[in-house]
Coordinates of C-alpha atoms and ligand atoms in Angstrom, one line a residue:
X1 CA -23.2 3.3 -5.7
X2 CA -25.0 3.7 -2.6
X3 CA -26.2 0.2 -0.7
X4 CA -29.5 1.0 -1.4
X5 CA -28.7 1.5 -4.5
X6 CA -27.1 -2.2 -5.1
X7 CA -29.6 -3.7 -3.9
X8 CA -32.1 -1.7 -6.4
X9 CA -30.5 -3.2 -8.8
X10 CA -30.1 -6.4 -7.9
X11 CA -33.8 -7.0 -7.4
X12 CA -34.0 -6.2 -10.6
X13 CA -31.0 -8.1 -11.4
X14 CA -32.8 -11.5 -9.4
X15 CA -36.4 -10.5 -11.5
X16 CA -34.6 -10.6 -14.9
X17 CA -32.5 -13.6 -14.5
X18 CA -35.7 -15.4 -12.8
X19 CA -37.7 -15.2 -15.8
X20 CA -34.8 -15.6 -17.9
X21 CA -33.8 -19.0 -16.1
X22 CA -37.7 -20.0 -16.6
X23 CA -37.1 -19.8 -20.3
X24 CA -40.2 -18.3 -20.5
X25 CA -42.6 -19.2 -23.2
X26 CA -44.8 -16.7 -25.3
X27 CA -48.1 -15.6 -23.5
X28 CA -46.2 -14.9 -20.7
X29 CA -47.7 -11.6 -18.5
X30 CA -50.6 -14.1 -17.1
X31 CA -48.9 -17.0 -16.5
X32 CA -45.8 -15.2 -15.2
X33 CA -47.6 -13.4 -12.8
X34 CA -49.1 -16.6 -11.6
X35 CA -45.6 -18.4 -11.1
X36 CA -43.6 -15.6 -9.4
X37 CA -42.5 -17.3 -6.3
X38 CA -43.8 -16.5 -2.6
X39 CA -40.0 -16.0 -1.7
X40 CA -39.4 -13.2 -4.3
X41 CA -42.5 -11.2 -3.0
X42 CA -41.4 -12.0 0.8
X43 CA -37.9 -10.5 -0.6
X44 CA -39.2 -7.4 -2.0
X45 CA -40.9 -6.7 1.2
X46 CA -37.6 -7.4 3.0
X47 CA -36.3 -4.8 0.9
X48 CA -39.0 -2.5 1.4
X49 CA -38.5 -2.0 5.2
X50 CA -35.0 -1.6 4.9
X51 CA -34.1 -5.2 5.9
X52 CA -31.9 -6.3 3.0
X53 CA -29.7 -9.4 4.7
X54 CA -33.0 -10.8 5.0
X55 CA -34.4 -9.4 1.3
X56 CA -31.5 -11.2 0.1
X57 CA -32.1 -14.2 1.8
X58 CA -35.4 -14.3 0.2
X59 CA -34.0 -13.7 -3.2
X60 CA -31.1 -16.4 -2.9
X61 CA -34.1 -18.6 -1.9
X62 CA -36.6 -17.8 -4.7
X63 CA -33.5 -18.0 -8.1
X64 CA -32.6 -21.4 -8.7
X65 CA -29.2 -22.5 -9.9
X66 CA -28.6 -22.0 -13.9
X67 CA -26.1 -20.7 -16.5
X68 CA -27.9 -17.8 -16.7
X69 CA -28.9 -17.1 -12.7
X70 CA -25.1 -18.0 -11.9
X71 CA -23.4 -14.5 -12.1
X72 CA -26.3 -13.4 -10.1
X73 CA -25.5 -16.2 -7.1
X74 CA -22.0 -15.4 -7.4
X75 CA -22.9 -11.4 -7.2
X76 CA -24.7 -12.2 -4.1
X77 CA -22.0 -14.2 -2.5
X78 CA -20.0 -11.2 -3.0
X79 CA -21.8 -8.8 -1.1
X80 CA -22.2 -10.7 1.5
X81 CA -18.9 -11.3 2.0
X82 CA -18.3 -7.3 1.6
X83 CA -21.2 -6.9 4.4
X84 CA -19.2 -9.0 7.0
X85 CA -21.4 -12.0 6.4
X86 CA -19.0 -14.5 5.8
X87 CA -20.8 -17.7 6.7
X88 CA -23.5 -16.6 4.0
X89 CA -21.2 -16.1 1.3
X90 CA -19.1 -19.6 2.2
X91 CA -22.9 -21.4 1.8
X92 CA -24.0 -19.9 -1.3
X93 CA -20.6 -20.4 -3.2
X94 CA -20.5 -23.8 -1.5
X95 CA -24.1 -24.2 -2.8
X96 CA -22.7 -23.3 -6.2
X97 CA -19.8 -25.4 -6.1
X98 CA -22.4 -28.2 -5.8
X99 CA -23.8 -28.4 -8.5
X100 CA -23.6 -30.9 -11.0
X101 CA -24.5 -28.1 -13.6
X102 CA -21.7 -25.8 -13.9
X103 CA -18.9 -25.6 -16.2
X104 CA -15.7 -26.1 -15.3
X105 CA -14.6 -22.2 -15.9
X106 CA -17.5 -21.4 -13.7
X107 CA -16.3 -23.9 -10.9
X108 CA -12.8 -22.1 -10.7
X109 CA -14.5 -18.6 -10.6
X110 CA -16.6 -19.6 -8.0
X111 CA -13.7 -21.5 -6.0
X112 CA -11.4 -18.1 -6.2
X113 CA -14.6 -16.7 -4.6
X114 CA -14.8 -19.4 -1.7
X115 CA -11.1 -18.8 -0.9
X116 CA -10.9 -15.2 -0.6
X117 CA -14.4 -15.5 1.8
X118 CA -11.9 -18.6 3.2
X119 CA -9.4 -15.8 3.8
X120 CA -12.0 -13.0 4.9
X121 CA -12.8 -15.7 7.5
X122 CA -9.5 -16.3 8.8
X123 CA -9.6 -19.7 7.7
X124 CA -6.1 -19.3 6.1
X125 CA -5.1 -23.0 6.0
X126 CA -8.6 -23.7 4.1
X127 CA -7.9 -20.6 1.5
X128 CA -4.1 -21.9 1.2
X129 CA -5.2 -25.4 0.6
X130 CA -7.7 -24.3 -2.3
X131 CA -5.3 -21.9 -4.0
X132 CA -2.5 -24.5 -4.0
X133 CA -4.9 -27.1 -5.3
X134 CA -6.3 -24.4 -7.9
X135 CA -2.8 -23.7 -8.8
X136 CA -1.2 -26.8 -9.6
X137 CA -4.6 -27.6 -12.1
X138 CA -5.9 -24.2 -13.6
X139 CA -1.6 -23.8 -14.4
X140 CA -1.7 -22.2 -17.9
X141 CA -5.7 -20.8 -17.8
X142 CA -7.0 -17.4 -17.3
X143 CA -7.6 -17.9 -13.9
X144 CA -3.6 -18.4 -12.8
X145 CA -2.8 -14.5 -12.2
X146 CA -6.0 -14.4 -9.7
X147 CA -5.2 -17.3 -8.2
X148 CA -1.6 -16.2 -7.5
X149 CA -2.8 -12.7 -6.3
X150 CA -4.4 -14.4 -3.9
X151 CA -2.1 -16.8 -2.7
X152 CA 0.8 -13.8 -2.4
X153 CA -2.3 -12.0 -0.7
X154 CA -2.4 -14.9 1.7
X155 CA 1.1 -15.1 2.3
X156 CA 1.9 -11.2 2.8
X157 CA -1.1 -11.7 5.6
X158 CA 1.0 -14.5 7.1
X159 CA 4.1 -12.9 7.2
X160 CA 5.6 -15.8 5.8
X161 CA 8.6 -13.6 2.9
X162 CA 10.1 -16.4 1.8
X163 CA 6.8 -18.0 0.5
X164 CA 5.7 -14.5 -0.9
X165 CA 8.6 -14.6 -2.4
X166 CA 8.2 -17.7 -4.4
X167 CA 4.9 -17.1 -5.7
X168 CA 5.3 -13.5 -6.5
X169 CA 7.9 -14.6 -8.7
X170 CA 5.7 -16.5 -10.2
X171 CA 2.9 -14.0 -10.9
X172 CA 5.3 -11.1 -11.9
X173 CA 6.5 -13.8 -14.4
X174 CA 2.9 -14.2 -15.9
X175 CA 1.7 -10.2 -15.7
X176 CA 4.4 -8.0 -14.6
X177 CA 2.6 -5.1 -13.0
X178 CA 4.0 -2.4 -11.4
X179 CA 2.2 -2.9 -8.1
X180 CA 3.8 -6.5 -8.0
X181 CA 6.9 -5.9 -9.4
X182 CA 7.3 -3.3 -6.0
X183 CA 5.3 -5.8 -3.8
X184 CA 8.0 -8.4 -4.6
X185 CA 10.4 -6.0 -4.0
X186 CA 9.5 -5.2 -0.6
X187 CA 9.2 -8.7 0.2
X188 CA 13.0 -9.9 -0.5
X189 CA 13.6 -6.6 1.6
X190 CA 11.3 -7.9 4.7
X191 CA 13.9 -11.0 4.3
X192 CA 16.5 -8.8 4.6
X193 CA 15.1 -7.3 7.5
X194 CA 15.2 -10.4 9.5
X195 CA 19.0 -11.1 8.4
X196 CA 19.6 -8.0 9.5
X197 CA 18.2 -7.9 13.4
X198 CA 20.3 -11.7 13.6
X199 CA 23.2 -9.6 12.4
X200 CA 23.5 -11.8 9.4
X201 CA 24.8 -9.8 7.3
X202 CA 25.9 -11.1 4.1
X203 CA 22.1 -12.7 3.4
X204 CA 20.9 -10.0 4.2
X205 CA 22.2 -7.9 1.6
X206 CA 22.0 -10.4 -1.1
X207 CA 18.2 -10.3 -0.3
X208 CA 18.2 -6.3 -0.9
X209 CA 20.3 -7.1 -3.8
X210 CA 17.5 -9.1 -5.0
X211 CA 15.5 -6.6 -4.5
X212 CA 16.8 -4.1 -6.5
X213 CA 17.2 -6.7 -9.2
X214 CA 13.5 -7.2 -9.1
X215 CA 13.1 -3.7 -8.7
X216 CA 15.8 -0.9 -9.9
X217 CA 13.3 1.8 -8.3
X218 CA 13.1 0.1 -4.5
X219 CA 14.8 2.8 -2.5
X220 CA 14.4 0.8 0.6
X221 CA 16.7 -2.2 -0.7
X222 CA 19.2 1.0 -1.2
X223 CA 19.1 2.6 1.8
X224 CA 18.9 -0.9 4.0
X225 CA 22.0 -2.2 1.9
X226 CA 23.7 1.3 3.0
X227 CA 23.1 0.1 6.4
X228 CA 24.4 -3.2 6.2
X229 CA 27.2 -1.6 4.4
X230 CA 28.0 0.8 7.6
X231 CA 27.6 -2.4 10.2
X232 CA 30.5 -3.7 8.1
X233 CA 32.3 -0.7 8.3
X234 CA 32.4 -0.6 4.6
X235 CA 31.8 3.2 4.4
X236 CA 32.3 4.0 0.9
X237 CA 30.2 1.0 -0.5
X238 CA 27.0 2.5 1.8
X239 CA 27.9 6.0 0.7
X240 CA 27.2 4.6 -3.4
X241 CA 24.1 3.1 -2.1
X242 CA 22.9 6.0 -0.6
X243 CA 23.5 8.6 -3.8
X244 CA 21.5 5.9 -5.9
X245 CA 18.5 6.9 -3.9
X246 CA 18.7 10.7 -4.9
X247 CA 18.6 9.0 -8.7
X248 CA 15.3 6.0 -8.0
X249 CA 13.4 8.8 -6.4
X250 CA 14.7 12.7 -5.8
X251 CA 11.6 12.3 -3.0
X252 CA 13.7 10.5 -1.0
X253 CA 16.9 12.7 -0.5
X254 CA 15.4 14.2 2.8
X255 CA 15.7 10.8 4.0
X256 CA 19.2 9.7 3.3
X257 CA 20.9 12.5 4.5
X258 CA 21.5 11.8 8.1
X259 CA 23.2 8.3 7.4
X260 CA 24.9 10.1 4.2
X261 CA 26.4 12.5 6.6
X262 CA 28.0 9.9 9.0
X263 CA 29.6 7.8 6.5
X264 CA 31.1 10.9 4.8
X265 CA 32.9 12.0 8.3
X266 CA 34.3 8.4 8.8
X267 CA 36.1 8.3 5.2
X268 CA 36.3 11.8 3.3
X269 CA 35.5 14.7 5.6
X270 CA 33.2 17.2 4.7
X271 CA 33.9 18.3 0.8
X272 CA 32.0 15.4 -1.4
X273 CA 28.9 15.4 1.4
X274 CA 28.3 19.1 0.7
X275 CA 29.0 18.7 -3.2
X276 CA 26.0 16.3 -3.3
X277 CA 24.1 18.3 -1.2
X278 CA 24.2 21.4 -3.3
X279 CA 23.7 19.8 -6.1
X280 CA 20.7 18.0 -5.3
X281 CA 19.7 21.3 -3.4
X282 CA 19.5 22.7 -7.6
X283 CA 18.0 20.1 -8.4
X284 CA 15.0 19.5 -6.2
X285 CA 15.3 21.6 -2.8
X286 CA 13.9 20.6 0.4
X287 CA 14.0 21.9 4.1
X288 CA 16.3 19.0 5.4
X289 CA 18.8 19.8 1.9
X290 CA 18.7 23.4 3.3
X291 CA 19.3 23.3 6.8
X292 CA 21.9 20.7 6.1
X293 CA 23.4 23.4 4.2
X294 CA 23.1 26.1 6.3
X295 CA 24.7 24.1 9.6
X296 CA 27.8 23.6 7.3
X297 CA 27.9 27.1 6.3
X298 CA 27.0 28.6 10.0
X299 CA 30.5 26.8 11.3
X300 CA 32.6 28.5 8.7
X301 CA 30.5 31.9 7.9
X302 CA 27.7 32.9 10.3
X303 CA 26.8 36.1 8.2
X304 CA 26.8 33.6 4.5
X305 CA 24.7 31.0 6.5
X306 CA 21.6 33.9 7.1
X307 CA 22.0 35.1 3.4
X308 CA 22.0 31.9 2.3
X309 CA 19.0 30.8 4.2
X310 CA 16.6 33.8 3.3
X311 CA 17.5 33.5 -0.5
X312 CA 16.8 29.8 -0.3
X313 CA 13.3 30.8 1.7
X314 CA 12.5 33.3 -1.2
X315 CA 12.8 30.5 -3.7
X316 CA 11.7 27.5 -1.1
X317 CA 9.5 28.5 1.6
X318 CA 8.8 26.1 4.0
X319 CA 7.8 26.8 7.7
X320 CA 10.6 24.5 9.5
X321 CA 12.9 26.7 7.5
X322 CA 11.6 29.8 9.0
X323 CA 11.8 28.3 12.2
X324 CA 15.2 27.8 11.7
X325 CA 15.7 31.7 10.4
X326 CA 14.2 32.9 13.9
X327 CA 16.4 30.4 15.7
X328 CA 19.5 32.3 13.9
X329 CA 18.1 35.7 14.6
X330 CA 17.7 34.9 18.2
X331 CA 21.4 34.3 18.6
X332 CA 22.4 37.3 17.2
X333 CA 19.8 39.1 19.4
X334 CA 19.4 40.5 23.3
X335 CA 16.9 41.4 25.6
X336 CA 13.2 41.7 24.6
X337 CA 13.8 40.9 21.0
X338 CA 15.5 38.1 22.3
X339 CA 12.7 37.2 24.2
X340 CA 10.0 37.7 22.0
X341 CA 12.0 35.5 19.3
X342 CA 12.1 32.7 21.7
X343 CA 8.2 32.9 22.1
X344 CA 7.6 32.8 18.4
X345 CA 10.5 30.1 17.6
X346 CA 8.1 27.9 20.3
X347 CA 5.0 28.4 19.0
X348 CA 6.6 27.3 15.2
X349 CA 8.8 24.4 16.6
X350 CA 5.3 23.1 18.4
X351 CA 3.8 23.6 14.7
X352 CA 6.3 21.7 12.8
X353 CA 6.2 18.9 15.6
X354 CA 1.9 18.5 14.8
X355 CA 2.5 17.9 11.0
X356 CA 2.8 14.9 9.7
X357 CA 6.4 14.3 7.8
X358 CA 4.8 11.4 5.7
X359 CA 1.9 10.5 3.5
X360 CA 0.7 7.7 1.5
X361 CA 0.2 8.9 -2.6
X362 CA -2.4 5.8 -3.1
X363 CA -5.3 7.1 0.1
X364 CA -3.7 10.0 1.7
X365 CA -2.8 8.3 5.2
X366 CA -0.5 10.8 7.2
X367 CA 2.0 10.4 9.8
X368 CA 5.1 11.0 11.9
X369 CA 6.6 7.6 10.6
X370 CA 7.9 6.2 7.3
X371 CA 5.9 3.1 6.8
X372 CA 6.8 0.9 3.5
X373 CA 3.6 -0.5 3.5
X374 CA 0.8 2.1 4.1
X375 CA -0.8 1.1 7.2
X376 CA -4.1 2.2 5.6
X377 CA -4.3 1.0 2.1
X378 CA -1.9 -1.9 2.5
X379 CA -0.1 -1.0 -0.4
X380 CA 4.0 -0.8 -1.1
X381 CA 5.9 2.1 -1.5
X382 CA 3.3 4.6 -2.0
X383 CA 3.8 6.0 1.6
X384 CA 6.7 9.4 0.8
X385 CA 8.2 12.3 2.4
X386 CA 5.5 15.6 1.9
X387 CA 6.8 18.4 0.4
X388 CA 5.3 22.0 0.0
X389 CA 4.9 24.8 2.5
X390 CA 4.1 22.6 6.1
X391 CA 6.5 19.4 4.8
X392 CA 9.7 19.3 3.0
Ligands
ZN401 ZN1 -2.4 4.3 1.6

């Protein structure tokens, strides 16, 4: 719905719950008339030239406080927190909270309001404060899962993991969702992180452990727990870790293979590594599966390596894989044709280097970099390798 739109129907909104609120009696169109207040007309002329912070004003001012003008209050104190206008929607829902009047199941939905326009406000201490208070005496009522949201909300914001931690326990204990069940995820692995860059490396792989205990599909907590596993020089431990990604999410094989590669070389050589990769090369191909491929084959087999390369094109095409075909063609060329190659491998290789390698499945974000949180949409694990013609 358009702004314009939301505030149509709020006016109407604000009419129907004034004269509701009145408890109007019978004989009403005269009297009615008579009693509408000075503040809803100034409102609707507000709204009439386009001046709707100050339309609202005039509304807020003209509806008093009642069970049935209270969703319309707390309606209000939302948009104005969606507009920007913080202060406005901290007074009315401090308005609201002040009232003798209200039930207690209305007091909590109108606290969980103040705290999130407490947090929209930076006033993260204040927000904290509420939730913890909310917390500890709505435990057990509808409101708990909200309240948790919020405070794992708050302390994702903050940076604070082991906090998040705690409380997003918590809430995946009373709703297990998907979203928070990867949220919490990601968490234990931002505590592993910071283990990991004090090169403390036992926590930090109980923490992607963890993880993966909270969440069997976190492909991060396997890959960083590879990596920890390679500091330690425990090369056949990371190379477990890093085959389980290729079973969480096939997606995610492009990514693995570098690090897969290097542990193979310090322990077994060459044979398993190119095993796995054909086999994951039937199951799902991509570019970086091919060319992986096709470097193995090109030290053994030059002639093999092209064949190989155009019949996996045929069946796969992808453009960094026919950049790679022209890069073959140019060594076995001279001259012009040499030349002109080398013109046309540029103008691809400047191609590839403009796409973006990764995008977020939630909003669509793109970009050079593998973010586990999409810098756009804030959300976990959404953010994947892109596949298809320009990607993988
Ligand atoms: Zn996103």
């Amino acid at each position: 719905m358009t702004e314009v739109g939301l505030f149509l129907v709020l006016f109407v909104a604000l009419f129907v719950g004034w004269t509701m609120g009145r408890k109007t009696p019978t004989k009403k169109s005269k009297t009615l008339k008579k009693s509408i207040p000075n503040d809803y007309f100034r409102g609707l002329n507000h709204l009439l030239n386009d001046q709707h912070s100050e339309a609202i004003d005039a509304f807020v001012d003209s509806l008093e406080v009642n069970s049935e003008t209270f969703d319309i209050h707390l309606t209000l104190g939302n948009l104005f927190r969606k507009k920007g206008e913080i202060q406005k929607a901290i007074n009315i829902h401090q308005n609201l909270l002040a009232r003798p009047e209200i039930s207690q199941r209305e007091m909590r939905m109108v606290q969980l309001e103040l705290a999130s326009d407490f947090m929209s406000a930076g006033l993260l201490d204040r927000a904290g404060r509420l939730l913890l208070n909310m917390a500890s005496t709505a435990r057990k009522s509808e409101f708990q899962p909200k309240i948790l949201t919020l405070l794992v909300d708050l302390y994702e914001f903050e940076q604070s993991w082991d906090k998040a931690i705690q409380i997003g326990s918590e809430l995946v204990k009373e709703t297990a969702t998907k979203k928070e069940i990867k949220r919490l995820g990601h968490f234990h692995c931002e505590m592993a992180q910071e283990h990991q860059k004090k090169e403390q490396w036992k926590p930090a792989y109980q923490q992607y452990k963890q993880a993966l205990e909270v969440d069997p599909t976190c492909v991060r907590a396997s890959i960083g727990a590879a990596d920890v596993l390679k500091k330690q020089n425990r090369y056949r431990d990371a190379i477990k870790e890093l085959k389980h990604v290729a079973e969480q999410d096939s997606d995610f094989v492009s990514v693995i293979i570098p690090q897969l590669k290097e542990c193979y070389q310090k322990v077994w050589g060459s044979g398993g590594y190119i095993k796995f990769l054909q086999e994951q090369n039937d199951i799902k191909p991509s570019t970086t599966l091919i060319m992986a491929l096709v470097e193995h084959y090109m030290d053994n087999d030059r002639e093999y390596a092209e064949m190989f390369l155009v019949e996996q094109l045929r069946k796969h095409p992808t453009i960094k894989g026919f950049k790679e075909l022209i890069n073959i063609q140019i060594a076995d060329s001279q001259g012009y044709n040499q030349q002109h190659l080398s013109v046309l491998y540029e103008l691809i290789d400047q191609l590839v280097q403009a796409k973006h390698k990764y995008q977020c499945r939630q909003c669509g974000f793109s970009g050079h970099q593998l973010h586990w949180q999409c810098p756009s949409c804030k959300t976990w694990g959404v953010v994947k390798p892109i596949h298809g013609l320009e990607g993988e």
